[in-house]
XYZ file of C-alpha atoms in Angstrom:
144
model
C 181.124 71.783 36.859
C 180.690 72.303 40.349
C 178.883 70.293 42.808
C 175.945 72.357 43.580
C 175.348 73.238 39.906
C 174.989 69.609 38.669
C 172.973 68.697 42.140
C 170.642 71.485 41.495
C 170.312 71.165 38.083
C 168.971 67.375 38.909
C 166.395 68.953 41.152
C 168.281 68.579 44.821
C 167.401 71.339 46.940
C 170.529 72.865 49.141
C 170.096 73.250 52.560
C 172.839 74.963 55.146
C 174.089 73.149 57.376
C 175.889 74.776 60.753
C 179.336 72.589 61.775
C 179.428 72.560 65.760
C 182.275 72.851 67.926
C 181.893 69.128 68.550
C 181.991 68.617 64.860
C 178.306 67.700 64.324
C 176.310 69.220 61.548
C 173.078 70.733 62.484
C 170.054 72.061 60.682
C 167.331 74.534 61.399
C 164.146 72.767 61.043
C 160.469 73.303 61.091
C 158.481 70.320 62.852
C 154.827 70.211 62.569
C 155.167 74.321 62.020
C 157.725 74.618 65.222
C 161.211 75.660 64.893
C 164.066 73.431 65.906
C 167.707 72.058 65.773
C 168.420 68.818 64.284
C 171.818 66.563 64.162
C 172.285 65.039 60.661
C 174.025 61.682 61.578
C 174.211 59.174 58.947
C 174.854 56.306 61.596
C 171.626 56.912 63.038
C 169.191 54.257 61.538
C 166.249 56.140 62.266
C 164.966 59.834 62.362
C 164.519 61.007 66.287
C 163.225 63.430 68.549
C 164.052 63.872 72.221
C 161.008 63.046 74.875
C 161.690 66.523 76.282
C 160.819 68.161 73.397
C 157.682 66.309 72.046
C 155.445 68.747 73.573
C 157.045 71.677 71.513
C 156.143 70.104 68.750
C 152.643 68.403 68.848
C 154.067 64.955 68.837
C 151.467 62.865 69.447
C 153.190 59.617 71.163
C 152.206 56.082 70.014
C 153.923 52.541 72.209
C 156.693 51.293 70.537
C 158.814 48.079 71.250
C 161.721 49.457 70.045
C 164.718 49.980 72.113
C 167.578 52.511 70.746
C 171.019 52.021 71.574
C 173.741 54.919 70.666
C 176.934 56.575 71.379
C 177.160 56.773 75.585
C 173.574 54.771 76.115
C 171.787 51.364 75.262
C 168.749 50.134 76.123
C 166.322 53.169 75.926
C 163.078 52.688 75.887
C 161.078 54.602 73.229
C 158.078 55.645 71.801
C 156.793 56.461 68.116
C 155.125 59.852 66.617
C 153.815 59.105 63.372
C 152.451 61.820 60.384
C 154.686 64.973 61.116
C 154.996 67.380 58.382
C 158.587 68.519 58.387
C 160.169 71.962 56.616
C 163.857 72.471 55.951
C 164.464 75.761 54.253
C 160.884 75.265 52.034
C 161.598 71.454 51.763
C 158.506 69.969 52.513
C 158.007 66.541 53.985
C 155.034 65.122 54.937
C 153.877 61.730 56.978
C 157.062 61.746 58.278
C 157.642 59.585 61.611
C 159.850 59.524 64.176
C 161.202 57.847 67.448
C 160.972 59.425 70.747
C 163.581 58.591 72.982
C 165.536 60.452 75.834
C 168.381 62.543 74.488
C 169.228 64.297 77.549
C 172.489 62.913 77.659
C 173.276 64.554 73.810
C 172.679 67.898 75.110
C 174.575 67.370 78.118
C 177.531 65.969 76.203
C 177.055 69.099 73.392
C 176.551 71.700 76.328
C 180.343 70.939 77.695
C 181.461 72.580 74.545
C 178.117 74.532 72.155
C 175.042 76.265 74.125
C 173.128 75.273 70.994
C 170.265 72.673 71.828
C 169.359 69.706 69.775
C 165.473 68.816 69.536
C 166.463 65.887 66.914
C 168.730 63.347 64.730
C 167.620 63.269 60.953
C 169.085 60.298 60.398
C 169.279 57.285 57.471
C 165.755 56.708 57.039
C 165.361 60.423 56.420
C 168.558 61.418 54.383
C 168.179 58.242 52.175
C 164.763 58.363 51.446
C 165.620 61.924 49.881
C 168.989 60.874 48.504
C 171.128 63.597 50.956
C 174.240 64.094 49.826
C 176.157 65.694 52.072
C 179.092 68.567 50.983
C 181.032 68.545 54.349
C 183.632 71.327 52.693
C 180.779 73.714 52.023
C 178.556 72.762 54.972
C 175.437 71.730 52.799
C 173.573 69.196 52.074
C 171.312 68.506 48.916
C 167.993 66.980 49.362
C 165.701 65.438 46.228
């Protein structure tokens, strides 16, 4: 039995997934009804959205003692957005948060190589609240 029929006949949902020339996988997203690009990334504790881009979305900003520390930066200061309805491909989730932080330097870093702009990381808090499992050979992902 293949993958995708025993995942979907559990009640997962597929959802394409684009592979970048950096090797990231990227999904097309609806935010609070807005279209965007979103990194999955699995190392990412938490589910994220770039300050630059908070204003395409609605995101209504909210203090936050938090600082995020990634891959090429520490020490950012960020800020919360809290009850976001997102949509991938029809799969609806509501009340969803997210931190705001500056992801500038992602873009820049993905620009050297893809013109495609990220808005986002869905990241652990997402993809394991909704069991992801990821099918990196047929550039899906299943979502329950």
């Amino acid at each position: 039995m293949q993958l995708r029929n025993l995942l979907e006949g559990k009640g997962f949902q597929r959802i394409v997934l684009r592979k970048m020339t950096t090797g990231h996988y990227t999904c097309r997203v609806k935010l609070n009804a807005k279209k965007g690009v979103f990194i999955i990334d699995t190392g990412a504790s938490s589910s994220c959205v770039g300050f630059e881009h908070a204003g395409i979305f609605n995101l209504t900003q909210q203090q936050s003692d938090v600082i995020a520390a990634g891959a090429g930066d520490s020490n950012m200061k960020t800020t919360l957005a809290l009850n976001n309805v997102l949509e991938l491909e029809g799969y609806l989730t509501k009340n969803i948060s997210f931190v705001l932080f500056d992801l500038s330097h992602v873009n820049k870093a993905i620009s050297k190589v893809d013109p495609t702009i990220v808005h986002g990381i869905l990241g652990a808090d997402y993809l394991k609240k909704h069991s992801a499992v990821i099918d990196y050979g047929r550039n899906c992902m299943y979502l329950k």
